[in-house]
Coordinates of C-alpha atoms in Angstrom, one line a residue:
M1 CA -93.8 178.4 68.7
E2 CA -95.9 175.2 68.3
K3 CA -94.8 172.9 65.5
K4 CA -97.0 172.1 62.6
N5 CA -96.8 170.0 59.5
T6 CA -95.4 171.6 56.4
F7 CA -97.2 171.2 53.1
V8 CA -94.6 170.7 50.4
Q9 CA -94.5 170.1 46.7
N10 CA -91.7 168.3 44.7
F11 CA -91.4 168.2 40.9
A12 CA -90.0 165.6 38.5
R13 CA -90.0 165.4 34.7
F14 CA -91.6 162.7 32.5
T15 CA -89.5 160.2 30.6
A16 CA -90.3 158.2 27.5
N17 CA -92.7 155.2 27.7
D18 CA -91.6 151.9 26.1
G19 CA -93.9 151.2 23.2
G20 CA -95.6 154.5 23.6
D21 CA -95.9 157.7 21.5
G22 CA -93.2 159.8 23.1
V23 CA -93.9 160.2 26.8
I24 CA -97.4 158.7 26.7
K25 CA -98.6 155.2 26.2
I26 CA -102.1 154.8 24.8
I27 CA -104.3 152.2 26.6
T28 CA -107.0 150.4 24.6
D29 CA -109.7 147.8 25.4
A30 CA -110.2 144.4 23.8
S31 CA -111.8 146.0 20.8
G32 CA -108.9 148.4 20.3
N33 CA -110.8 151.5 21.5
E34 CA -108.8 154.1 23.3
T35 CA -109.6 154.1 27.1
G36 CA -106.8 156.4 28.3
F37 CA -103.1 156.8 28.4
E38 CA -100.2 156.2 30.8
V39 CA -97.2 158.4 31.6
R40 CA -94.3 157.4 33.8
G41 CA -91.3 158.9 35.6
K42 CA -89.3 159.1 38.8
L43 CA -91.4 161.1 41.3
T44 CA -88.6 161.6 43.8
Q45 CA -84.8 161.2 43.9
F46 CA -83.5 160.3 47.3
G47 CA -80.8 162.3 49.0
V48 CA -80.6 165.0 46.4
R49 CA -81.5 168.7 47.0
N50 CA -84.1 169.8 44.5
E51 CA -84.8 173.3 43.2
N52 CA -87.3 173.8 46.1
G53 CA -84.6 173.2 48.7
L54 CA -86.1 169.8 49.7
S55 CA -84.2 166.5 50.1
F56 CA -86.1 163.2 50.7
S57 CA -84.6 160.4 52.7
R58 CA -84.9 156.7 51.6
E59 CA -87.5 156.1 54.3
S60 CA -89.5 159.3 53.8
Y61 CA -92.4 157.6 51.9
D62 CA -92.5 154.3 53.7
H63 CA -94.7 154.9 56.7
F64 CA -97.6 156.7 55.0
V65 CA -97.5 154.8 51.7
D66 CA -97.4 151.4 53.5
D67 CA -99.8 152.1 56.4
Y68 CA -102.3 154.3 54.6
Y69 CA -102.5 153.6 50.9
G70 CA -101.2 150.0 50.9
K71 CA -103.0 148.6 53.9
N72 CA -106.3 150.3 53.0
K73 CA -106.0 149.5 49.3
L74 CA -106.4 153.1 48.2
N75 CA -105.3 154.8 45.0
V76 CA -103.0 157.8 45.0
P77 CA -105.1 160.5 43.2
L78 CA -103.8 162.5 40.2
N79 CA -104.8 166.0 39.3
I80 CA -103.7 169.0 37.2
K81 CA -101.4 171.6 38.7
H82 CA -102.4 170.7 42.3
K83 CA -106.0 171.7 41.8
D84 CA -107.9 169.2 43.9
D85 CA -111.1 171.1 44.7
D86 CA -113.1 170.6 41.5
F87 CA -113.8 167.8 39.0
Q88 CA -112.4 169.7 36.0
H89 CA -108.9 169.2 37.3
V90 CA -109.2 165.4 38.1
A91 CA -106.7 163.6 36.0
G92 CA -106.8 160.0 37.1
K93 CA -104.7 157.9 39.5
V94 CA -101.3 156.4 40.1
V95 CA -101.3 152.8 39.1
S96 CA -97.8 151.8 40.0
M97 CA -95.3 153.3 42.6
T98 CA -92.0 151.6 43.2
K99 CA -89.2 152.4 45.7
T100 CA -85.8 151.8 44.0
E101 CA -82.3 152.3 45.3
D102 CA -82.2 156.0 44.4
G103 CA -85.8 157.1 44.4
V104 CA -89.5 156.6 43.8
E105 CA -90.7 155.6 40.3
M106 CA -94.3 155.8 39.2
V107 CA -96.8 155.2 36.4
A108 CA -99.9 157.4 36.2
Y109 CA -103.1 156.5 34.3
V110 CA -105.3 159.2 32.8
P111 CA -108.7 157.6 31.8
R112 CA -110.6 159.0 28.8
W113 CA -113.6 159.9 30.9
V114 CA -111.9 162.7 32.8
Y115 CA -113.2 166.2 31.9
A116 CA -109.9 167.6 30.4
Y117 CA -108.7 164.4 28.8
N118 CA -108.0 165.7 25.3
W119 CA -106.3 168.8 26.7
I120 CA -104.2 166.8 29.1
K121 CA -103.1 164.4 26.4
Q122 CA -102.1 167.2 24.0
A123 CA -100.4 169.2 26.7
V124 CA -98.3 166.2 27.7
T125 CA -97.5 165.3 24.1
D126 CA -96.5 168.9 23.2
G127 CA -94.3 169.3 26.3
V128 CA -96.6 171.8 28.1
L129 CA -97.2 169.5 31.0
Q130 CA -93.7 168.2 31.6
G131 CA -93.6 166.3 34.8
F132 CA -95.0 165.0 38.1
S133 CA -95.2 166.9 41.3
N134 CA -95.9 165.3 44.7
A135 CA -97.8 167.1 47.4
G136 CA -98.2 166.3 51.0
A137 CA -97.3 167.1 54.6
V138 CA -93.9 166.7 56.2
I139 CA -94.3 164.7 59.4
D140 CA -90.6 164.7 60.4
A141 CA -87.7 166.6 59.0
E142 CA -84.4 168.4 59.9
Y143 CA -83.3 171.7 58.5
D144 CA -79.7 172.0 57.4
E145 CA -78.9 175.7 57.8
K146 CA -75.6 175.5 56.0
S147 CA -77.1 174.2 52.7
D148 CA -80.6 175.7 53.3
T149 CA -82.1 172.3 52.8
L150 CA -85.1 170.7 54.5
N151 CA -84.2 167.0 54.8
I152 CA -87.5 165.1 54.9
K153 CA -87.6 161.9 57.0
D154 CA -91.3 161.2 57.1
F155 CA -93.7 162.4 54.4
A156 CA -97.5 162.0 54.1
L157 CA -98.3 161.9 50.3
M158 CA -101.6 163.5 49.5
H159 CA -101.7 163.5 45.7
V160 CA -99.6 163.7 42.6
A161 CA -100.1 166.4 40.0
L162 CA -99.2 166.9 36.3
V163 CA -97.3 170.2 36.1
E164 CA -95.4 172.4 33.6
I165 CA -92.0 172.9 35.3
P166 CA -90.3 170.1 37.3
A167 CA -87.9 171.0 40.1
D168 CA -86.2 167.6 40.2
V169 CA -84.7 167.8 36.7
S170 CA -82.5 164.8 37.1
A171 CA -85.4 162.5 37.9
K172 CA -86.6 159.8 35.5
F173 CA -90.1 158.5 34.8
Q174 CA -91.7 154.9 33.6
A175 CA -106.9 150.1 35.7
Q176 CA -106.5 148.9 39.1
N177 CA -105.6 149.8 42.6
T178 CA -102.1 151.4 42.9
A179 CA -99.4 148.8 43.0
F180 CA -96.9 149.5 45.7
S181 CA -93.4 147.9 45.8
G182 CA -90.5 148.4 48.1
F183 CA -92.0 150.5 50.9
G184 CA -92.1 149.8 54.6
K185 CA -90.7 146.4 55.7
E186 CA -90.3 145.3 52.1
G187 CA -87.9 148.2 51.3
P188 CA -84.1 147.9 50.7
K189 CA -82.0 148.1 53.8
E190 CA -80.9 151.5 54.7
V191 CA -77.4 152.4 53.6
E192 CA -75.3 154.2 56.2
N193 CA -75.5 157.9 55.7
K194 CA -72.5 160.2 56.0
K195 CA -72.6 162.3 59.2
E196 CA -73.4 165.9 58.7
E197 CA -74.3 168.8 60.9
E198 CA -78.0 169.4 61.0
K199 CA -80.2 171.6 63.1
K200 CA -83.6 170.5 64.2
I201 CA -86.1 173.0 62.9
D202 CA -88.2 174.8 65.6
D203 CA -90.9 176.0 63.2
W204 CA -92.1 174.2 60.0
R205 CA -91.8 176.4 56.9
L206 CA -94.3 176.4 54.1
L207 CA -92.5 175.5 50.9
V208 CA -94.3 175.5 47.6

């Protein structure tokens, strides 16, 4: 059967913002008027199988983030619950994305002009929306049948969503173009991975 890219989603919970009210940090203009808020967290933890059976390698984001978003100076869009087909679910953008030793950390900005601003703000504050979820296509991966894990090597990030239930519960969080750091050639050197038996998948599976 012909291979095709797999569209996957990964979830990670929010963490407290320094100087903010709980997990949100209110952003104001020079006059002190509220213009939006920020929420932060770790989008992905490397090398750890999440509740959706996905494990992202240290280089999984590098190619697409560096070659597409970074070089073209584009923002990573933010929406509500992966609804990207109408303006009511537009939530803002990712303003900072950093590759660390163990994962990808990010800061998202929700501007006050978005349609559901008050609802989003209250839902995050009350713990209804509890984390980030990435969504995109798997370009390259290997399936480990023994652990039932899809080990993702190359990932095309399409958007980030605010969601209710994070799958990556051990992950941690933290108005311009998205600031990228540590991806591609700038990234930390790859540490030597332990050898393990893996089977190249013949057909991509749809995992949501």
